[in-house]
Coordinates of C-alpha atoms in Angstrom, one line a residue:
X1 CA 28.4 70.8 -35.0
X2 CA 28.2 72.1 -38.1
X3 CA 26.2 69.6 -39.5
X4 CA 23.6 69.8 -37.1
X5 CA 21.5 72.6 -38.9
X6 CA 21.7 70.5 -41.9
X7 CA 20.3 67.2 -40.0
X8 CA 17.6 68.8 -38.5
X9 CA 16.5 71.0 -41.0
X10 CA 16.6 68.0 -44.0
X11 CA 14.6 66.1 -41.1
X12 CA 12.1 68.8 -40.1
X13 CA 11.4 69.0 -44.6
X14 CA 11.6 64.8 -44.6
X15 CA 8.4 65.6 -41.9
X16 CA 6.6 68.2 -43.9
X17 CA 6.8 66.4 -47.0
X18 CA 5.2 63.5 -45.4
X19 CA 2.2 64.9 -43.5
X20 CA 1.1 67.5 -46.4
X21 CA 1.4 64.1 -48.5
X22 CA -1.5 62.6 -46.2
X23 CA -3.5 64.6 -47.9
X24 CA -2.4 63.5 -51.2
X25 CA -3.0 59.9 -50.6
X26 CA -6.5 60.3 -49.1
X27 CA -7.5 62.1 -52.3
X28 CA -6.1 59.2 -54.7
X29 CA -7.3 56.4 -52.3
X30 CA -3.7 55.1 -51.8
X31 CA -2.5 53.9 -48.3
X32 CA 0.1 56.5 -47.2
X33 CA 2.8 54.4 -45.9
X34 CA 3.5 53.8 -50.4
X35 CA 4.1 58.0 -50.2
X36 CA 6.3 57.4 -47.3
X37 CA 8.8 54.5 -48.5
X38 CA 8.5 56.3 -51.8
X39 CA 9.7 59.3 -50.1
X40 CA 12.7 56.9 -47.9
X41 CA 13.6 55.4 -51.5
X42 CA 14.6 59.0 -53.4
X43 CA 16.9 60.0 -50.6
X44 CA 18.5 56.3 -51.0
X45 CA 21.1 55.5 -53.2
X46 CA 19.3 55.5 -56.0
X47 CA 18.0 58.8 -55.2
X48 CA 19.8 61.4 -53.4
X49 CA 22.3 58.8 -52.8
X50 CA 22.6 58.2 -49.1
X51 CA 24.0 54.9 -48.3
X52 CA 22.1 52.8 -45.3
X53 CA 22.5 49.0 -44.8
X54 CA 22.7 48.4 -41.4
X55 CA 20.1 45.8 -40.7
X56 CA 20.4 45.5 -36.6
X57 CA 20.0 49.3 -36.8
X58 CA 16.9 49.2 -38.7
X59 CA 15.3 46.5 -36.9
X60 CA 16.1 48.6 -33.3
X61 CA 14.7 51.3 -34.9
X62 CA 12.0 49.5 -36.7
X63 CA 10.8 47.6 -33.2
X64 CA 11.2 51.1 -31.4
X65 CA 8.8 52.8 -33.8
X66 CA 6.5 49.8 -33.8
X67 CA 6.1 50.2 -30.0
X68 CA 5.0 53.7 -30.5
X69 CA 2.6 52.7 -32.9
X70 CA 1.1 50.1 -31.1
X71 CA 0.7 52.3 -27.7
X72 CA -0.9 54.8 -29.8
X73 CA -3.3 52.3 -31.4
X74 CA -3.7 51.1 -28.1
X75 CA -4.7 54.6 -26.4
X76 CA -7.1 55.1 -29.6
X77 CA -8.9 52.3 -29.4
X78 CA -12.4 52.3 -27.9
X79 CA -13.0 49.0 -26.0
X80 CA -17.1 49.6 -26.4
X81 CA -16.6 49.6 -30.5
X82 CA -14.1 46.4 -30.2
X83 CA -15.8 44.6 -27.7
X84 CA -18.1 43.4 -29.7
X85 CA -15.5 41.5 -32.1
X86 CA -13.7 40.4 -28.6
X87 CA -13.6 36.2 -29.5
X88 CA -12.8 37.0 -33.7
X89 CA -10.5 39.6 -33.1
X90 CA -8.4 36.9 -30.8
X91 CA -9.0 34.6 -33.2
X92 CA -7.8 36.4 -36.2
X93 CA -4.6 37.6 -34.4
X94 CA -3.6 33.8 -33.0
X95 CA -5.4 30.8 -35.2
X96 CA -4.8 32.6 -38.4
X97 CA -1.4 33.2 -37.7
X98 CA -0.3 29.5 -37.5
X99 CA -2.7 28.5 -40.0
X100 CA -1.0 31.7 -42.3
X101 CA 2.3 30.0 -41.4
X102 CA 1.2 26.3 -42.0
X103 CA -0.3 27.3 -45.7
X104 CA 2.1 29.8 -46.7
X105 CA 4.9 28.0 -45.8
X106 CA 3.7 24.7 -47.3
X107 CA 2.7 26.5 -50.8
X108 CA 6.2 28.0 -50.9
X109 CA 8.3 25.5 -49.9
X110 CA 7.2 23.7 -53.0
X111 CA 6.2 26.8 -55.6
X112 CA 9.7 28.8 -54.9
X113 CA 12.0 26.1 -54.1
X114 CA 12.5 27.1 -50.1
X115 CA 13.7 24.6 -47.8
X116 CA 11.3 23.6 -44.6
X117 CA 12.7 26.3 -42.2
X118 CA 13.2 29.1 -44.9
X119 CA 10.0 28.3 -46.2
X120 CA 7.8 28.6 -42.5
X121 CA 9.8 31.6 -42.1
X122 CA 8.4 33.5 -44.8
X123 CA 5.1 32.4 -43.4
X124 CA 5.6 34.1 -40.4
X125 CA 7.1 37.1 -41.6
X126 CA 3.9 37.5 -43.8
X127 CA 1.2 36.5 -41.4
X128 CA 1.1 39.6 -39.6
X129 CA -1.1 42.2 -40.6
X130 CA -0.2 46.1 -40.4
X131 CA -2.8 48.3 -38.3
X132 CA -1.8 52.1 -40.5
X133 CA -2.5 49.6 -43.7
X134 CA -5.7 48.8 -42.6
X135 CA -7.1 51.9 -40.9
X136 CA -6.0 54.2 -43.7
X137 CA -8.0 52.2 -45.9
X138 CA -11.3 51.5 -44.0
X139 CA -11.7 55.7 -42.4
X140 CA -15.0 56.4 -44.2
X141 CA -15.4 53.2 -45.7
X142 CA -18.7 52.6 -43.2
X143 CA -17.8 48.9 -42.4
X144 CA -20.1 47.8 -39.6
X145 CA -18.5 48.0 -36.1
X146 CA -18.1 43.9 -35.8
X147 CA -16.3 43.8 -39.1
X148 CA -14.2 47.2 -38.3
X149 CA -13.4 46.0 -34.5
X150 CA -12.3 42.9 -35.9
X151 CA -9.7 43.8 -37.9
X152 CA -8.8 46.6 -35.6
X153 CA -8.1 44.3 -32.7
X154 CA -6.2 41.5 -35.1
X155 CA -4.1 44.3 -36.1
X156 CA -3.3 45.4 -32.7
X157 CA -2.7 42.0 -31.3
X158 CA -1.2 40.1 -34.1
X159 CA 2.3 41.3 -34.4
X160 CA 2.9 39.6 -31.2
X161 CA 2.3 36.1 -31.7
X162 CA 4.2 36.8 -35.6
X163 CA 7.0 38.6 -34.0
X164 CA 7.2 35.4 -31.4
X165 CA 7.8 32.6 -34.2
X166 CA 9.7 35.1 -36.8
X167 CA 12.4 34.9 -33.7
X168 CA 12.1 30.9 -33.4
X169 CA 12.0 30.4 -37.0
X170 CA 15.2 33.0 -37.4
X171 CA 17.1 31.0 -34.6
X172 CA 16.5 27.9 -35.8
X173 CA 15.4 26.5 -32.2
X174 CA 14.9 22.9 -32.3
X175 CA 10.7 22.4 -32.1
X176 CA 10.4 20.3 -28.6
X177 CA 7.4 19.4 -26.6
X178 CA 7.7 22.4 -24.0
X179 CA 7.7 24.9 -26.9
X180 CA 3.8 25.1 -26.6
X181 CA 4.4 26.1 -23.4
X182 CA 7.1 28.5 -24.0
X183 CA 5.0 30.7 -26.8
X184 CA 1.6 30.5 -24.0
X185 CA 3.9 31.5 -21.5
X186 CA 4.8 34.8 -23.0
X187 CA 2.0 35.9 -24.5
X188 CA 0.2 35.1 -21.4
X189 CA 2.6 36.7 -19.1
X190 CA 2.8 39.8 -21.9
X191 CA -1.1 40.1 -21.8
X192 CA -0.8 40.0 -17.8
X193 CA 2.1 42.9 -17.3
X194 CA 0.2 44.5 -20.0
X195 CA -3.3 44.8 -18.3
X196 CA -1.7 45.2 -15.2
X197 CA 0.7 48.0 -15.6
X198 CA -1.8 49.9 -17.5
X199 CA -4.2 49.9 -14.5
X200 CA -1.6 51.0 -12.6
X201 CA -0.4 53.5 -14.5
X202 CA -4.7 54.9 -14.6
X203 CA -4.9 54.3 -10.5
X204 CA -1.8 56.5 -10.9
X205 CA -2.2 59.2 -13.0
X206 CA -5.9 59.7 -11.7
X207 CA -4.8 60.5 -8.5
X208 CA -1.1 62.3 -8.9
X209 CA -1.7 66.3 -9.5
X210 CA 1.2 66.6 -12.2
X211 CA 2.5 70.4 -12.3
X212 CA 1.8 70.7 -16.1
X213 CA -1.5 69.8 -18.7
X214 CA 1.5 68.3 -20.9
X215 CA 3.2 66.3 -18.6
X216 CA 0.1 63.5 -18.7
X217 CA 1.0 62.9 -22.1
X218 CA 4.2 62.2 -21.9
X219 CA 3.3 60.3 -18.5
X220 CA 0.5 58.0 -20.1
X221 CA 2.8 57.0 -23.4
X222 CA 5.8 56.6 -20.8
X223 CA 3.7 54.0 -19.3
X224 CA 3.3 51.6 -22.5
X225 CA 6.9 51.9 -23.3
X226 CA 7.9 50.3 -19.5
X227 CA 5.1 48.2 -20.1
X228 CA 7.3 46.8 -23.5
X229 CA 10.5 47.0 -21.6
X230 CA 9.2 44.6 -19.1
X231 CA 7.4 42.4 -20.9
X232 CA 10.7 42.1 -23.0
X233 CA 12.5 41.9 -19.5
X234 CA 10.6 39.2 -18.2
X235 CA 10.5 36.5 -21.2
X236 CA 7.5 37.2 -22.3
X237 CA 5.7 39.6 -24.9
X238 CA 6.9 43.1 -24.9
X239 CA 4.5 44.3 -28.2
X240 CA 1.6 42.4 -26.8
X241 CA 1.8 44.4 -23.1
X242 CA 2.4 47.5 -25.0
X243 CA -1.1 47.3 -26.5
X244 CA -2.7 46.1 -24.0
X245 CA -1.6 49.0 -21.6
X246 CA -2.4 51.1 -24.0
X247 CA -5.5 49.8 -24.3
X248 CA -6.3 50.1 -20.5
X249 CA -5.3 53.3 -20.6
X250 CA -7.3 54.9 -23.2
X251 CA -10.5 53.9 -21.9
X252 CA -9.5 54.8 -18.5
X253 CA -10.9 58.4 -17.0
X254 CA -7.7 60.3 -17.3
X255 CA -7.0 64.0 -16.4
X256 CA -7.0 65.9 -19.6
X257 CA -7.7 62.4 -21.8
X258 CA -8.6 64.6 -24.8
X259 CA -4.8 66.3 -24.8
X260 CA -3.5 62.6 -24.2
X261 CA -5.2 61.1 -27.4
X262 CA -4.6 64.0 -29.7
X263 CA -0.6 63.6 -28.3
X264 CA -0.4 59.9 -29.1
X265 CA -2.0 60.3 -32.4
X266 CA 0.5 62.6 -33.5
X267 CA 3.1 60.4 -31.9
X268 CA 1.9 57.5 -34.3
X269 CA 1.8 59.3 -37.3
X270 CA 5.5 60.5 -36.4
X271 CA 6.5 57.0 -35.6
X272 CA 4.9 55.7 -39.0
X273 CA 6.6 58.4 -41.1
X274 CA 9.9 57.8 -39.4
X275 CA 9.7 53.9 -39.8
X276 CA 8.4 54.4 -43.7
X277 CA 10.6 56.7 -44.3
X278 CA 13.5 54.5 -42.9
X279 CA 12.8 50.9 -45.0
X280 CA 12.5 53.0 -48.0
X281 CA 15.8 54.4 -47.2
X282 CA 17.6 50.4 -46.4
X283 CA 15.5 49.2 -49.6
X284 CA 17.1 49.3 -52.5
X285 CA 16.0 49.3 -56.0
X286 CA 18.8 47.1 -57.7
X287 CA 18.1 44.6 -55.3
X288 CA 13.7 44.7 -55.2
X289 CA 14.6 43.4 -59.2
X290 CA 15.5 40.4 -58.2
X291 CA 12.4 39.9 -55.4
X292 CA 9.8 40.7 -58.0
X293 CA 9.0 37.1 -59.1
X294 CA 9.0 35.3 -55.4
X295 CA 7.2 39.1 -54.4
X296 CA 4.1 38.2 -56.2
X297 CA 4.5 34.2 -56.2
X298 CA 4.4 34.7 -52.5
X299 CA 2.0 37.6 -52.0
X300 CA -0.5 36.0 -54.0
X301 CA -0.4 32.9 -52.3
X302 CA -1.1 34.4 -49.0
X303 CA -3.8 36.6 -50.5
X304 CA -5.9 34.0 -52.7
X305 CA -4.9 30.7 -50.4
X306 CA -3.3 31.2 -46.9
X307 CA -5.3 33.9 -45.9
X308 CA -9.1 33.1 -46.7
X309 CA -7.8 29.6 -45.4
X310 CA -7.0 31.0 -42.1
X311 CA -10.1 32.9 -41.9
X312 CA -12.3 30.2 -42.4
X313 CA -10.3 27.8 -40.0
X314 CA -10.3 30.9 -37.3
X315 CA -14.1 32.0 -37.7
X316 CA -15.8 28.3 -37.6
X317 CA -16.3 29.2 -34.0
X318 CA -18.2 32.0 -35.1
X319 CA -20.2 31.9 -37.7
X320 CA -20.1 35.1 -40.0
X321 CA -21.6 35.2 -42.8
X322 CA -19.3 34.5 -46.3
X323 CA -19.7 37.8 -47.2
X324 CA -17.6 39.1 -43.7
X325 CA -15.4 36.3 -44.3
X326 CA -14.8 37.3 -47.9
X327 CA -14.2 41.2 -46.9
X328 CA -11.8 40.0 -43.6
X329 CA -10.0 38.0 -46.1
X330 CA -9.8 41.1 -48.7
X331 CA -8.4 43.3 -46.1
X332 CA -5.6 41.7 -44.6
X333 CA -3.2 44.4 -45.6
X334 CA 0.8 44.1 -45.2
X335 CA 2.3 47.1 -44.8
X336 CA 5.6 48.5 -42.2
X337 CA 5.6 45.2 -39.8
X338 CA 6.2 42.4 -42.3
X339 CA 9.0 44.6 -43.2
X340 CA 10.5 44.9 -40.0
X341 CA 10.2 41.5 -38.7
X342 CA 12.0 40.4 -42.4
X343 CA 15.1 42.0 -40.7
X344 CA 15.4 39.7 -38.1
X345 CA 16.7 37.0 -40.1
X346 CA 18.9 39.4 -41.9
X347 CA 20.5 40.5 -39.0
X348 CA 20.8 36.6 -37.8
X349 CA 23.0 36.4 -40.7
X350 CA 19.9 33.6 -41.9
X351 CA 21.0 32.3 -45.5
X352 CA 18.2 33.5 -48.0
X353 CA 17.1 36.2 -45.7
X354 CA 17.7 38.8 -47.8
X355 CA 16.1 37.6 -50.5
X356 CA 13.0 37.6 -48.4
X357 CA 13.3 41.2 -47.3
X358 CA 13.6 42.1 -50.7
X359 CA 10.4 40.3 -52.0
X360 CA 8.1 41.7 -49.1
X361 CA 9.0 45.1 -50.1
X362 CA 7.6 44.1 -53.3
X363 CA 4.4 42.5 -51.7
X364 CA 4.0 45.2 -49.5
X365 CA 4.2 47.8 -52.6
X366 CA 2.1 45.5 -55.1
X367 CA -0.2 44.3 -52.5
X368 CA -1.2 47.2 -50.7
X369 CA -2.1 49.2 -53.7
X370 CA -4.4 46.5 -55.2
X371 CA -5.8 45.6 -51.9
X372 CA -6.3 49.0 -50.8
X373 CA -8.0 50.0 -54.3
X374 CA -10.3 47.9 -54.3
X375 CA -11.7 47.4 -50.5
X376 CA -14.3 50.4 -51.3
X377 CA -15.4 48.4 -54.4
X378 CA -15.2 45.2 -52.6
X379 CA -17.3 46.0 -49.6
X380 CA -20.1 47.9 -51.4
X381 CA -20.2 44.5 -54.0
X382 CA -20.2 42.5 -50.6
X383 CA -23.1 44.8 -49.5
X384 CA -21.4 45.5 -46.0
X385 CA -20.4 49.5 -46.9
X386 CA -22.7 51.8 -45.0
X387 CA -23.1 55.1 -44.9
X388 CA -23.9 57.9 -42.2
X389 CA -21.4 56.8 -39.5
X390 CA -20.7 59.0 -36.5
X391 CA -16.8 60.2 -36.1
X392 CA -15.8 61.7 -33.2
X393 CA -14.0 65.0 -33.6
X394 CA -10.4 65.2 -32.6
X395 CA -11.3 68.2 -29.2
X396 CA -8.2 69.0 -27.4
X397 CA -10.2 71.0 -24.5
X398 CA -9.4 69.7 -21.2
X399 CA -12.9 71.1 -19.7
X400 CA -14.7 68.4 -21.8
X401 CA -12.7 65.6 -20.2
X402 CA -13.5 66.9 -16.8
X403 CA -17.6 66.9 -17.9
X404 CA -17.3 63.4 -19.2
X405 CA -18.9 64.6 -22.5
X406 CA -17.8 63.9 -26.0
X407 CA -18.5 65.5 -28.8
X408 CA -19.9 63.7 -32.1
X409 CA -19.9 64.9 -35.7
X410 CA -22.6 63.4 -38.3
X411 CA -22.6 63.6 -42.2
X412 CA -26.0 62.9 -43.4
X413 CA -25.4 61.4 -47.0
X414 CA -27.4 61.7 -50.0
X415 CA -28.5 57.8 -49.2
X416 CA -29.4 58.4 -45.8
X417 CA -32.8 57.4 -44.3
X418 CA -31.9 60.6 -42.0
X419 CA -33.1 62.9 -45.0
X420 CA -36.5 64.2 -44.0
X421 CA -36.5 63.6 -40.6
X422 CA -37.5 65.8 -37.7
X423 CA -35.7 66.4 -35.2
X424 CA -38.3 65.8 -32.7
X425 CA -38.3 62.2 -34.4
X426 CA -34.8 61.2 -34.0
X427 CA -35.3 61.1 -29.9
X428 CA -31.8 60.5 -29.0
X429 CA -31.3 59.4 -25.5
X430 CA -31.1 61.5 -22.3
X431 CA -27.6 63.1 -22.1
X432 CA -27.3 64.0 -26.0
X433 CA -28.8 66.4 -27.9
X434 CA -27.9 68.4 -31.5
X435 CA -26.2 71.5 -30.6
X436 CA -25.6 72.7 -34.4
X437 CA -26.1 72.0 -38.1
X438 CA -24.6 73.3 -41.0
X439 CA -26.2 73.6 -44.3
X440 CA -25.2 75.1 -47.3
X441 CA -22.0 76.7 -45.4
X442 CA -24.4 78.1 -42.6
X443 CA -24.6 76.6 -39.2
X444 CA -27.7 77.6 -36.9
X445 CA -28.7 75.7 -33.9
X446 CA -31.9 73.8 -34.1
X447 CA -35.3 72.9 -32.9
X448 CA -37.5 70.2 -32.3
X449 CA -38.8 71.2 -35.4
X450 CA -35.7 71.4 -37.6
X451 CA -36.1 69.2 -40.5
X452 CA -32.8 67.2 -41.6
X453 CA -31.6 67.4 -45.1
X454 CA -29.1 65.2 -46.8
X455 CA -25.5 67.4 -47.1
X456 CA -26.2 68.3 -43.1
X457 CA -23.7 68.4 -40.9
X458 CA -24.5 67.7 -37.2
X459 CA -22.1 68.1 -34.1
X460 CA -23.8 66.0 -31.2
X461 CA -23.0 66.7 -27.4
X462 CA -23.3 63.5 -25.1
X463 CA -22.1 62.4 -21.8
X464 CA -20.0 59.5 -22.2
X465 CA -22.4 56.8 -20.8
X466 CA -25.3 57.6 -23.2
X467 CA -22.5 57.7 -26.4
X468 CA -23.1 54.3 -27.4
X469 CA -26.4 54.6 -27.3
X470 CA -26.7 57.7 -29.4
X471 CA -24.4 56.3 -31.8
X472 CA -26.6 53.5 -32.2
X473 CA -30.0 55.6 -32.3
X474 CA -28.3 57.7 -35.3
X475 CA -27.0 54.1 -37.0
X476 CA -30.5 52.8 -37.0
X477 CA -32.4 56.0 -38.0
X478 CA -29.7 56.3 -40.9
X479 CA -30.5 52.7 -42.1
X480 CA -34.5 52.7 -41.3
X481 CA -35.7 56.2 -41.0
X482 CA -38.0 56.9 -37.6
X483 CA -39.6 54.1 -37.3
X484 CA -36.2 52.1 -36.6
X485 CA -37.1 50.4 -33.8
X486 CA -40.3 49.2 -35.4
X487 CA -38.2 47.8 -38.3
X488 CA -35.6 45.8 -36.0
X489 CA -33.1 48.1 -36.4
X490 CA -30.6 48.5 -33.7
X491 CA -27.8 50.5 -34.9
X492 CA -25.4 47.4 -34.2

């Protein structure tokens, strides 16, 4: 009893740490997750010199924060910015995975020595990107919405397949016919409880009065956890059904969605800290010396041959242009779940395992920074970085959800073809309007005959039907001035 002040208050400073270092890491460009394991490394035993190497225990605590994270990218996501990158999205997050597994594996198996199952294994532990890698990196970027809802679904729907053949590889199940069938089965049957429990859980909440604003919350994230527990339950895909309820859910008209959102996003960020945190604490530094070598041998093979390979293979269907092939290849970023699924084989007792763990900490580290640092310079070279975007403001007013409005905020930049124009002349559609700009520090609420300026800031009110459509009105004016339309430009 007695050590319960000191838990919770060395937790509640472990916290603090962390989010001021958000900050931190925006400022020098870094992906935060690096702050965080650097953070879980100094209280290790190299650090402050608590001792933790239980691998079962990190990987139920590893999962357990990975289902948080995926039901709040889930709830996040907007299915009108992804729905556009619907067919590369699923083909990122299941082609590119076996093709990641086929090429990886094959390079490795010769270039480090592995044998056929160790080799495959590594494959699959790397083929999965990490959602918090990748986001961190592209906020503000201003990839286009195909390129951004791309990755964003991939990341959302990837670890699922990864996670499937990390556990065959791991158990070393003989590969018969019916095993096909077995991996369809469960990421079909995961999609299906997934989609299904989180319309449900909408029909639900939409029509139960709860006694308490907060208690929707709690009810809506409650709802993607059972959705993992019976995905898991039934045989089939737990992570998969958590998104995908998630996913349901968040573009669902919920009571009070505005207090739900802002709840699951700080539930994320808790869960990413906490996981960080946690695999910098079970790393340890006497050991990621000897992962240094196979580290980069096998993060550079994925980077510069199993990954643009499996992009190619996944987006002949498609047809993007090289330059969206180059950038998707650039930024598949490895970051907490590569990490978590190398404990699986560790806690199977798998021989070689933990050298694998140890050299995807040092991908992860190496990796991440040099990807990360240069996917600004790499997408403005590619010519996809654009600037101007709309961001919707984080508003945790209830009323707002019960109006269907949503509230938009708009930097003009110094590039922008915004600078100049009239209000008048941007003619957004019926159910937005400007309410404010701020210039210089001063906001004042304008005319028709307010003239834009570069360094404005606008906050946009619009109903959520006409949102997309204002979005794309202030897209296109940004790229093509007034005369957008004119010029072809849509705002897609």
């Amino acid at each position: 009893m007695n050590e319960l002040p000191i838990i919770l208050g060395s937790g509640a400073i472990v916290l603090l740490a962390s989010v001021f270092a958000v900050r931190f890491s925006i400022r020098l460009g870094l992906p935060s997750l690096l702050i965080y394991l650097g953070i879980g490394v100094l209280l290790g035993e190299a650090g402050l010199g608590i001792e933790f190497d239980n691998p079962d225990l990190t990987q139920s605590l590893g999962l357990a924060a990975l289902v948080m994270i995926l039901a709040e990218g889930g709830l996040t996501t907007r299915w009108e910015a992804v729905r556009p990158a619907l067919g590369p999205g699923i083909a990122l997050s299941t082609m590119a995975i076996v093709v990641t597994i086929l090429v990886a594996g094959s390079a490795l198996h010769w270039l480090l020595d592995l044998d056929w199952q160790l080799a495959f294994l590594w494959g699959a532990v790397l083929a999965s990107t990490d959602a918090a890698a990748v986001f961190s990196m592209l906020r503000g970027s201003g990839i286009n919405r195909r390129l951004s809802g791309t990755l964003e679904l991939e990341s959302g729907l990837n670890d699922a397949p990864a996670y499937i053949a990390v556990v065959l590889l791991a158990s070393g199940a003989d590969v018969q016919w019916t095993l096909p069938l077995v991996v369809l089965y469960q990421l079909g049957a995961g999609a299906g409880i997934g989609l299904a429990l989180g319309w449900l859980g909408a029909q639900a909440l939409r029509r139960i009065a709860l006694p308490a604003t907060g208690l929707y919350p709690l009810a809506t994230v409650a709802v993607c956890v059972v959705a993992y527990s019976a995905g898991q339950l039934g045989q089939a895909s737990g992570l998969l059904a958590t998104y995908l309820a998630g996913l349901v859910l968040g573009n669902a008209r919920l009571p009070h969605r505005g207090d739900t959102l802002s709840f699951a996003e700080g539930l994320g960020w808790m869960a990413q800290i906490g996981l960080f945190v946690l695999l910098g604490l079970f790393a340890s530094p006497e050991r990621l010396v000897h992962g240094i070598v196979p580290g980069l041998v096998a993060g550079a093979v994925v980077l510069v041959l199993a990954r643009p390979v499996s992009v190619l293979v996944s987006m002949l269907p498609f047809r993007l242009p090289w330059r969206e092939q180059v950038f998707l290849s650039w930024a598949g970023l490895r970051g907490a779940v590569p990490i978590v699924l190398a404990t699986i084989p560790l806690a199977e007792g798998l021989p070689g395992a933990q050298g694998l763990l140890d050299a995807v900490f040092v991908i992860v580290i190496v990796f991440t920074l040099l990807q990360g640092a240069l996917l600004g310079p790499v997408a403005r070279l590619l010519g996809l970085a654009r600037t101007g975007q709309p961001e919707e403001l984080d508003v945790d007013a209830a009323p707002l959800d019960e109006l269907g409005a949503v509230l938009l905020q708009v930097a003009i930049r110094p590039d922008s073809r915004l600078h100049g124009v009239y209000l008048r002349e941007l003619r957004l559609p019926t159910g937005s309007g400007v309410s404010l700009v701020v210039r210089d520090g001063a906001s004042f609420t304008p005319g028709a005959g307010t003239r834009l300026k570069s360094g404005d800031r606008l906050l946009v009110v619009t109903t959520s039907e006409a949102r997309s459509r204002a979005e794309r009105r202030i897209r296109a004016v940004d790229r093509a001035g007034p005369l957008a339309a004119w010029k072809g430009e849509s705002g897609d």
